[in-house]
């Protein structure tokens, strides 16, 4: 009996591994397909004449600094929205309203923002009198990034809150803890992995937003707009140095957040 069990166990293991082989090959093929264009960044870069052009480093500072500000605002505003959406029962129309910026083409959304916040709109005129110019300015740049990044954060954060077992929140409240205490000490710690993924995604979207920023805040120029300007004014060779900087700065942040959150969960 025991010998038959031992003989059967490896066969099941081989069958499982054999069944997984096609999936592994397809996964490798998909990953290769996704990463293939990025090999051009290595081979097409002219390493002998690798240098930034005028304005590149300023564009990098603009993107890095103001993306950080935008993501902070996204987290502050998007976290309660995501929690609220996660606790609504019939919410499909609420989801549609909250995620309209995600469903709108970036250039179209930029035109809508310029029409609503721009200097010639009713709101824009009132804001201008208060000294706040939401067109070709730092606040306009941050505003465009917020609209580009918040839907992605809300989607990830809502999924994270939905994954939190409601029984644990009920237990906390049954012990006399109020909703605020339960949110900070039960819900947020349990949802931190998904929230970290949302922050990472929002960061990448804010750093890489082009269409909305192009319409609302051509100045100050961040990395995406500066890449387009370099391509138009100088050529493809002027794009690669700034593109390298973008990947070396933008990608490590979500990787760090993901690894840090997973490590905390395992601990």
PDB file of C-alpha atoms in Angstrom, residues 43-252:
ATOM      1  CA  UNK A  43      21.236  48.677 -28.615  1.00  0.00           C
ATOM      2  CA  UNK A  44      20.017  51.965 -30.111  1.00  0.00           C
ATOM      3  CA  UNK A  45      21.626  54.234 -27.517  1.00  0.00           C
ATOM      4  CA  UNK A  46      24.730  55.966 -28.816  1.00  0.00           C
ATOM      5  CA  UNK A  47      26.952  55.314 -25.801  1.00  0.00           C
ATOM      6  CA  UNK A  48      29.904  57.203 -27.274  1.00  0.00           C
ATOM      7  CA  UNK A  49      27.915  60.438 -27.376  1.00  0.00           C
ATOM      8  CA  UNK A  50      25.683  59.777 -24.392  1.00  0.00           C
ATOM      9  CA  UNK A  51      24.772  63.096 -22.782  1.00  0.00           C
ATOM     10  CA  UNK A  52      21.792  65.127 -21.709  1.00  0.00           C
ATOM     11  CA  UNK A  53      20.672  68.073 -23.784  1.00  0.00           C
ATOM     12  CA  UNK A  54      19.761  71.470 -22.395  1.00  0.00           C
ATOM     13  CA  UNK A  55      16.737  71.253 -20.136  1.00  0.00           C
ATOM     14  CA  UNK A  56      16.800  67.501 -19.568  1.00  0.00           C
ATOM     15  CA  UNK A  57      17.910  67.620 -15.946  1.00  0.00           C
ATOM     16  CA  UNK A  58      15.411  70.361 -15.180  1.00  0.00           C
ATOM     17  CA  UNK A  59      12.661  68.227 -16.720  1.00  0.00           C
ATOM     18  CA  UNK A  60      13.801  65.312 -14.556  1.00  0.00           C
ATOM     19  CA  UNK A  61      13.616  67.461 -11.413  1.00  0.00           C
ATOM     20  CA  UNK A  62      10.176  68.741 -12.404  1.00  0.00           C
ATOM     21  CA  UNK A  63       8.793  65.244 -12.948  1.00  0.00           C
ATOM     22  CA  UNK A  64      10.349  63.769  -9.822  1.00  0.00           C
ATOM     23  CA  UNK A  65       9.356  66.585  -7.461  1.00  0.00           C
ATOM     24  CA  UNK A  66       5.856  67.297  -8.697  1.00  0.00           C
ATOM     25  CA  UNK A  67       5.001  63.635  -9.238  1.00  0.00           C
ATOM     26  CA  UNK A  68       5.749  63.091  -5.561  1.00  0.00           C
ATOM     27  CA  UNK A  69       3.426  65.939  -4.615  1.00  0.00           C
ATOM     28  CA  UNK A  70       0.725  64.629  -6.954  1.00  0.00           C
ATOM     29  CA  UNK A  71       0.932  61.087  -5.567  1.00  0.00           C
ATOM     30  CA  UNK A  72       0.632  62.359  -1.995  1.00  0.00           C
ATOM     31  CA  UNK A  73      -2.550  64.213  -2.958  1.00  0.00           C
ATOM     32  CA  UNK A  74      -3.817  61.162  -4.844  1.00  0.00           C
ATOM     33  CA  UNK A  75      -3.344  58.968  -1.769  1.00  0.00           C
ATOM     34  CA  UNK A  76      -4.961  61.489   0.584  1.00  0.00           C
ATOM     35  CA  UNK A  77      -8.021  61.953  -1.644  1.00  0.00           C
ATOM     36  CA  UNK A  78      -8.179  58.514  -3.247  1.00  0.00           C
ATOM     37  CA  UNK A  79      -7.901  56.348  -0.128  1.00  0.00           C
ATOM     38  CA  UNK A  80     -11.211  57.399   1.472  1.00  0.00           C
ATOM     39  CA  UNK A  81     -12.889  57.287  -1.956  1.00  0.00           C
ATOM     40  CA  UNK A  82     -11.632  53.755  -2.567  1.00  0.00           C
ATOM     41  CA  UNK A  83     -12.745  52.657   0.916  1.00  0.00           C
ATOM     42  CA  UNK A  84     -16.180  54.176   0.350  1.00  0.00           C
ATOM     43  CA  UNK A  85     -16.564  52.479  -3.036  1.00  0.00           C
ATOM     44  CA  UNK A  86     -15.492  49.153  -1.537  1.00  0.00           C
ATOM     45  CA  UNK A  87     -18.266  49.336   1.046  1.00  0.00           C
ATOM     46  CA  UNK A  88     -21.094  50.256  -1.343  1.00  0.00           C
ATOM     47  CA  UNK A  89     -23.366  47.416  -2.436  1.00  0.00           C
ATOM     48  CA  UNK A  90     -24.925  48.819  -5.628  1.00  0.00           C
ATOM     49  CA  UNK A  91     -22.119  50.956  -6.899  1.00  0.00           C
ATOM     50  CA  UNK A  92     -21.610  50.271 -10.603  1.00  0.00           C
ATOM     51  CA  UNK A  93     -22.675  53.804 -11.515  1.00  0.00           C
ATOM     52  CA  UNK A  94     -20.480  55.215  -8.743  1.00  0.00           C
ATOM     53  CA  UNK A  95     -17.535  53.274 -10.180  1.00  0.00           C
ATOM     54  CA  UNK A  96     -18.277  54.696 -13.627  1.00  0.00           C
ATOM     55  CA  UNK A  97     -18.336  58.251 -12.280  1.00  0.00           C
ATOM     56  CA  UNK A  98     -15.179  57.847 -10.180  1.00  0.00           C
ATOM     57  CA  UNK A  99     -13.266  56.230 -13.049  1.00  0.00           C
ATOM     58  CA  UNK A 100     -14.347  58.565 -15.841  1.00  0.00           C
ATOM     59  CA  UNK A 101     -10.826  60.069 -16.088  1.00  0.00           C
ATOM     60  CA  UNK A 102      -9.530  56.559 -16.770  1.00  0.00           C
ATOM     61  CA  UNK A 103     -12.102  55.988 -19.508  1.00  0.00           C
ATOM     62  CA  UNK A 104     -11.440  59.328 -21.208  1.00  0.00           C
ATOM     63  CA  UNK A 105      -8.601  59.665 -23.770  1.00  0.00           C
ATOM     64  CA  UNK A 106      -5.779  61.710 -22.187  1.00  0.00           C
ATOM     65  CA  UNK A 107      -5.816  64.446 -24.826  1.00  0.00           C
ATOM     66  CA  UNK A 108      -9.583  64.776 -24.487  1.00  0.00           C
ATOM     67  CA  UNK A 109      -9.283  64.917 -20.706  1.00  0.00           C
ATOM     68  CA  UNK A 110      -6.640  67.614 -21.050  1.00  0.00           C
ATOM     69  CA  UNK A 111      -9.017  69.673 -23.182  1.00  0.00           C
ATOM     70  CA  UNK A 112     -11.776  69.200 -20.597  1.00  0.00           C
ATOM     71  CA  UNK A 113      -9.475  70.299 -17.779  1.00  0.00           C
ATOM     72  CA  UNK A 114      -8.367  73.344 -19.759  1.00  0.00           C
ATOM     73  CA  UNK A 115     -12.005  74.199 -20.450  1.00  0.00           C
ATOM     74  CA  UNK A 116     -12.975  73.870 -16.791  1.00  0.00           C
ATOM     75  CA  UNK A 117      -9.872  75.185 -14.984  1.00  0.00           C
ATOM     76  CA  UNK A 118      -8.313  77.295 -17.745  1.00  0.00           C
ATOM     77  CA  UNK A 119      -7.888  81.073 -17.608  1.00  0.00           C
ATOM     78  CA  UNK A 120     -10.914  81.703 -19.825  1.00  0.00           C
ATOM     79  CA  UNK A 121     -13.350  79.578 -17.830  1.00  0.00           C
ATOM     80  CA  UNK A 122     -15.577  80.935 -15.088  1.00  0.00           C
ATOM     81  CA  UNK A 123     -13.721  78.987 -12.402  1.00  0.00           C
ATOM     82  CA  UNK A 124     -10.365  79.843 -13.933  1.00  0.00           C
ATOM     83  CA  UNK A 125     -11.131  83.570 -13.814  1.00  0.00           C
ATOM     84  CA  UNK A 126     -12.049  83.330 -10.143  1.00  0.00           C
ATOM     85  CA  UNK A 127      -8.919  81.330  -9.345  1.00  0.00           C
ATOM     86  CA  UNK A 128      -6.755  83.800 -11.276  1.00  0.00           C
ATOM     87  CA  UNK A 129      -8.045  86.611  -9.086  1.00  0.00           C
ATOM     88  CA  UNK A 130      -6.824  84.597  -6.106  1.00  0.00           C
ATOM     89  CA  UNK A 131      -3.405  84.207  -7.715  1.00  0.00           C
ATOM     90  CA  UNK A 132      -3.860  80.571  -8.747  1.00  0.00           C
ATOM     91  CA  UNK A 133      -3.200  79.966 -12.443  1.00  0.00           C
ATOM     92  CA  UNK A 134      -4.163  76.465 -13.585  1.00  0.00           C
ATOM     93  CA  UNK A 135      -2.636  76.686 -17.042  1.00  0.00           C
ATOM     94  CA  UNK A 136       1.084  76.304 -17.868  1.00  0.00           C
ATOM     95  CA  UNK A 137       2.053  76.477 -14.212  1.00  0.00           C
ATOM     96  CA  UNK A 138       3.232  74.208 -11.434  1.00  0.00           C
ATOM     97  CA  UNK A 139      -0.290  73.813  -9.957  1.00  0.00           C
ATOM     98  CA  UNK A 140      -1.609  72.965 -13.438  1.00  0.00           C
ATOM     99  CA  UNK A 141       1.152  70.369 -13.890  1.00  0.00           C
ATOM    100  CA  UNK A 142       0.276  68.722 -10.568  1.00  0.00           C
ATOM    101  CA  UNK A 143      -3.442  68.898 -11.381  1.00  0.00           C
ATOM    102  CA  UNK A 144      -2.897  67.073 -14.675  1.00  0.00           C
ATOM    103  CA  UNK A 145      -0.866  64.365 -12.945  1.00  0.00           C
ATOM    104  CA  UNK A 146      -3.545  63.893 -10.290  1.00  0.00           C
ATOM    105  CA  UNK A 147      -6.219  63.334 -12.918  1.00  0.00           C
ATOM    106  CA  UNK A 148      -3.956  60.919 -14.756  1.00  0.00           C
ATOM    107  CA  UNK A 149      -2.923  58.891 -11.708  1.00  0.00           C
ATOM    108  CA  UNK A 150      -5.868  58.867  -9.294  1.00  0.00           C
ATOM    109  CA  UNK A 151      -8.138  56.385 -11.167  1.00  0.00           C
ATOM    110  CA  UNK A 152      -5.363  53.780 -11.143  1.00  0.00           C
ATOM    111  CA  UNK A 153      -4.791  54.212  -7.435  1.00  0.00           C
ATOM    112  CA  UNK A 154      -8.514  54.082  -6.667  1.00  0.00           C
ATOM    113  CA  UNK A 155      -8.899  50.832  -8.623  1.00  0.00           C
ATOM    114  CA  UNK A 156      -6.039  49.134  -6.759  1.00  0.00           C
ATOM    115  CA  UNK A 157      -7.014  50.556  -3.369  1.00  0.00           C
ATOM    116  CA  UNK A 158     -10.653  49.564  -3.767  1.00  0.00           C
ATOM    117  CA  UNK A 159      -9.634  45.985  -4.578  1.00  0.00           C
ATOM    118  CA  UNK A 160      -7.363  46.003  -1.509  1.00  0.00           C
ATOM    119  CA  UNK A 161     -10.176  47.164   0.771  1.00  0.00           C
ATOM    120  CA  UNK A 162     -12.596  44.638  -0.720  1.00  0.00           C
ATOM    121  CA  UNK A 163     -10.129  41.865   0.142  1.00  0.00           C
ATOM    122  CA  UNK A 164     -10.131  42.772   3.847  1.00  0.00           C
ATOM    123  CA  UNK A 165     -12.355  40.279   5.726  1.00  0.00           C
ATOM    124  CA  UNK A 166     -15.393  42.149   6.967  1.00  0.00           C
ATOM    125  CA  UNK A 167     -15.569  39.861  10.003  1.00  0.00           C
ATOM    126  CA  UNK A 168     -12.375  41.353  11.395  1.00  0.00           C
ATOM    127  CA  UNK A 169     -13.764  44.865  11.086  1.00  0.00           C
ATOM    128  CA  UNK A 170     -16.977  43.701  12.780  1.00  0.00           C
ATOM    129  CA  UNK A 171     -14.987  42.187  15.631  1.00  0.00           C
ATOM    130  CA  UNK A 172     -13.130  45.444  16.141  1.00  0.00           C
ATOM    131  CA  UNK A 173     -16.374  47.387  16.315  1.00  0.00           C
ATOM    132  CA  UNK A 174     -17.949  44.809  18.615  1.00  0.00           C
ATOM    133  CA  UNK A 175     -15.080  45.416  21.043  1.00  0.00           C
ATOM    134  CA  UNK A 176     -16.098  49.057  21.292  1.00  0.00           C
ATOM    135  CA  UNK A 177     -13.690  50.502  18.748  1.00  0.00           C
ATOM    136  CA  UNK A 178     -15.108  53.238  16.568  1.00  0.00           C
ATOM    137  CA  UNK A 179     -14.978  53.248  12.760  1.00  0.00           C
ATOM    138  CA  UNK A 180     -11.950  55.559  12.679  1.00  0.00           C
ATOM    139  CA  UNK A 181      -9.916  53.317  14.971  1.00  0.00           C
ATOM    140  CA  UNK A 182     -10.970  50.228  13.000  1.00  0.00           C
ATOM    141  CA  UNK A 183      -9.941  51.858   9.736  1.00  0.00           C
ATOM    142  CA  UNK A 184      -6.468  52.803  10.964  1.00  0.00           C
ATOM    143  CA  UNK A 185      -5.631  49.712  13.030  1.00  0.00           C
ATOM    144  CA  UNK A 186      -7.447  46.919  11.186  1.00  0.00           C
ATOM    145  CA  UNK A 187      -8.398  47.852   7.629  1.00  0.00           C
ATOM    146  CA  UNK A 188      -5.287  49.759   6.548  1.00  0.00           C
ATOM    147  CA  UNK A 189      -2.739  47.211   7.843  1.00  0.00           C
ATOM    148  CA  UNK A 190      -4.588  44.372   6.135  1.00  0.00           C
ATOM    149  CA  UNK A 191      -4.883  46.311   2.874  1.00  0.00           C
ATOM    150  CA  UNK A 192      -1.338  47.652   2.819  1.00  0.00           C
ATOM    151  CA  UNK A 193      -0.075  45.325   0.079  1.00  0.00           C
ATOM    152  CA  UNK A 194      -2.766  46.429  -2.346  1.00  0.00           C
ATOM    153  CA  UNK A 195      -2.382  50.055  -1.315  1.00  0.00           C
ATOM    154  CA  UNK A 196       1.358  49.884  -1.951  1.00  0.00           C
ATOM    155  CA  UNK A 197       0.646  48.493  -5.418  1.00  0.00           C
ATOM    156  CA  UNK A 198      -1.776  51.359  -6.005  1.00  0.00           C
ATOM    157  CA  UNK A 199       0.787  53.937  -4.902  1.00  0.00           C
ATOM    158  CA  UNK A 200       3.397  52.404  -7.182  1.00  0.00           C
ATOM    159  CA  UNK A 201       0.989  52.432 -10.107  1.00  0.00           C
ATOM    160  CA  UNK A 202      -0.036  56.021  -9.393  1.00  0.00           C
ATOM    161  CA  UNK A 203       3.625  57.052  -9.243  1.00  0.00           C
ATOM    162  CA  UNK A 204       4.414  55.543 -12.629  1.00  0.00           C
ATOM    163  CA  UNK A 205       1.293  57.084 -14.178  1.00  0.00           C
ATOM    164  CA  UNK A 206       2.075  60.506 -12.744  1.00  0.00           C
ATOM    165  CA  UNK A 207       5.682  60.364 -13.938  1.00  0.00           C
ATOM    166  CA  UNK A 208       4.698  59.188 -17.414  1.00  0.00           C
ATOM    167  CA  UNK A 209       1.569  61.264 -18.036  1.00  0.00           C
ATOM    168  CA  UNK A 210       1.870  63.001 -21.392  1.00  0.00           C
ATOM    169  CA  UNK A 211      -1.476  63.703 -23.051  1.00  0.00           C
ATOM    170  CA  UNK A 212      -3.122  65.598 -20.195  1.00  0.00           C
ATOM    171  CA  UNK A 213       0.057  67.492 -19.317  1.00  0.00           C
ATOM    172  CA  UNK A 214       0.655  68.468 -22.938  1.00  0.00           C
ATOM    173  CA  UNK A 215      -2.649  70.359 -23.031  1.00  0.00           C
ATOM    174  CA  UNK A 216      -2.858  71.735 -19.499  1.00  0.00           C
ATOM    175  CA  UNK A 217       0.774  72.373 -18.553  1.00  0.00           C
ATOM    176  CA  UNK A 218       3.178  72.408 -21.479  1.00  0.00           C
ATOM    177  CA  UNK A 219       5.314  74.418 -19.080  1.00  0.00           C
ATOM    178  CA  UNK A 220       7.001  73.524 -16.804  1.00  0.00           C
ATOM    179  CA  UNK A 221       8.190  70.672 -18.980  1.00  0.00           C
ATOM    180  CA  UNK A 222       8.431  67.271 -17.322  1.00  0.00           C
ATOM    181  CA  UNK A 223      10.122  64.202 -18.749  1.00  0.00           C
ATOM    182  CA  UNK A 224       7.336  63.038 -21.121  1.00  0.00           C
ATOM    183  CA  UNK A 225       6.883  66.449 -22.773  1.00  0.00           C
ATOM    184  CA  UNK A 226      10.651  67.016 -22.895  1.00  0.00           C
ATOM    185  CA  UNK A 227      11.076  63.666 -24.656  1.00  0.00           C
ATOM    186  CA  UNK A 228       8.617  64.816 -27.301  1.00  0.00           C
ATOM    187  CA  UNK A 229      10.354  68.190 -27.635  1.00  0.00           C
ATOM    188  CA  UNK A 230      13.776  66.536 -27.997  1.00  0.00           C
ATOM    189  CA  UNK A 231      12.415  64.210 -30.658  1.00  0.00           C
ATOM    190  CA  UNK A 232      10.888  67.094 -32.617  1.00  0.00           C
ATOM    191  CA  UNK A 233      13.780  69.541 -32.291  1.00  0.00           C
ATOM    192  CA  UNK A 234      16.884  67.332 -32.299  1.00  0.00           C
ATOM    193  CA  UNK A 235      16.018  63.784 -33.229  1.00  0.00           C
ATOM    194  CA  UNK A 236      15.878  60.296 -31.828  1.00  0.00           C
ATOM    195  CA  UNK A 237      19.409  60.380 -30.430  1.00  0.00           C
ATOM    196  CA  UNK A 238      18.399  63.099 -27.959  1.00  0.00           C
ATOM    197  CA  UNK A 239      15.598  60.946 -26.538  1.00  0.00           C
ATOM    198  CA  UNK A 240      17.562  58.020 -25.153  1.00  0.00           C
ATOM    199  CA  UNK A 241      19.552  59.689 -22.318  1.00  0.00           C
ATOM    200  CA  UNK A 242      16.420  61.163 -20.759  1.00  0.00           C
ATOM    201  CA  UNK A 243      14.570  57.900 -21.363  1.00  0.00           C
ATOM    202  CA  UNK A 244      17.285  56.045 -19.472  1.00  0.00           C
ATOM    203  CA  UNK A 245      16.869  58.448 -16.586  1.00  0.00           C
ATOM    204  CA  UNK A 246      13.112  57.907 -16.622  1.00  0.00           C
ATOM    205  CA  UNK A 247      13.422  54.135 -16.331  1.00  0.00           C
ATOM    206  CA  UNK A 248      16.165  54.294 -13.716  1.00  0.00           C
ATOM    207  CA  UNK A 249      14.087  56.630 -11.533  1.00  0.00           C
ATOM    208  CA  UNK A 250      10.482  55.621 -12.186  1.00  0.00           C
ATOM    209  CA  UNK A 251      10.813  51.833 -12.138  1.00  0.00           C
ATOM    210  CA  UNK A 252      12.746  51.355  -8.840  1.00  0.00           C
TER     211      UNK A 252
END
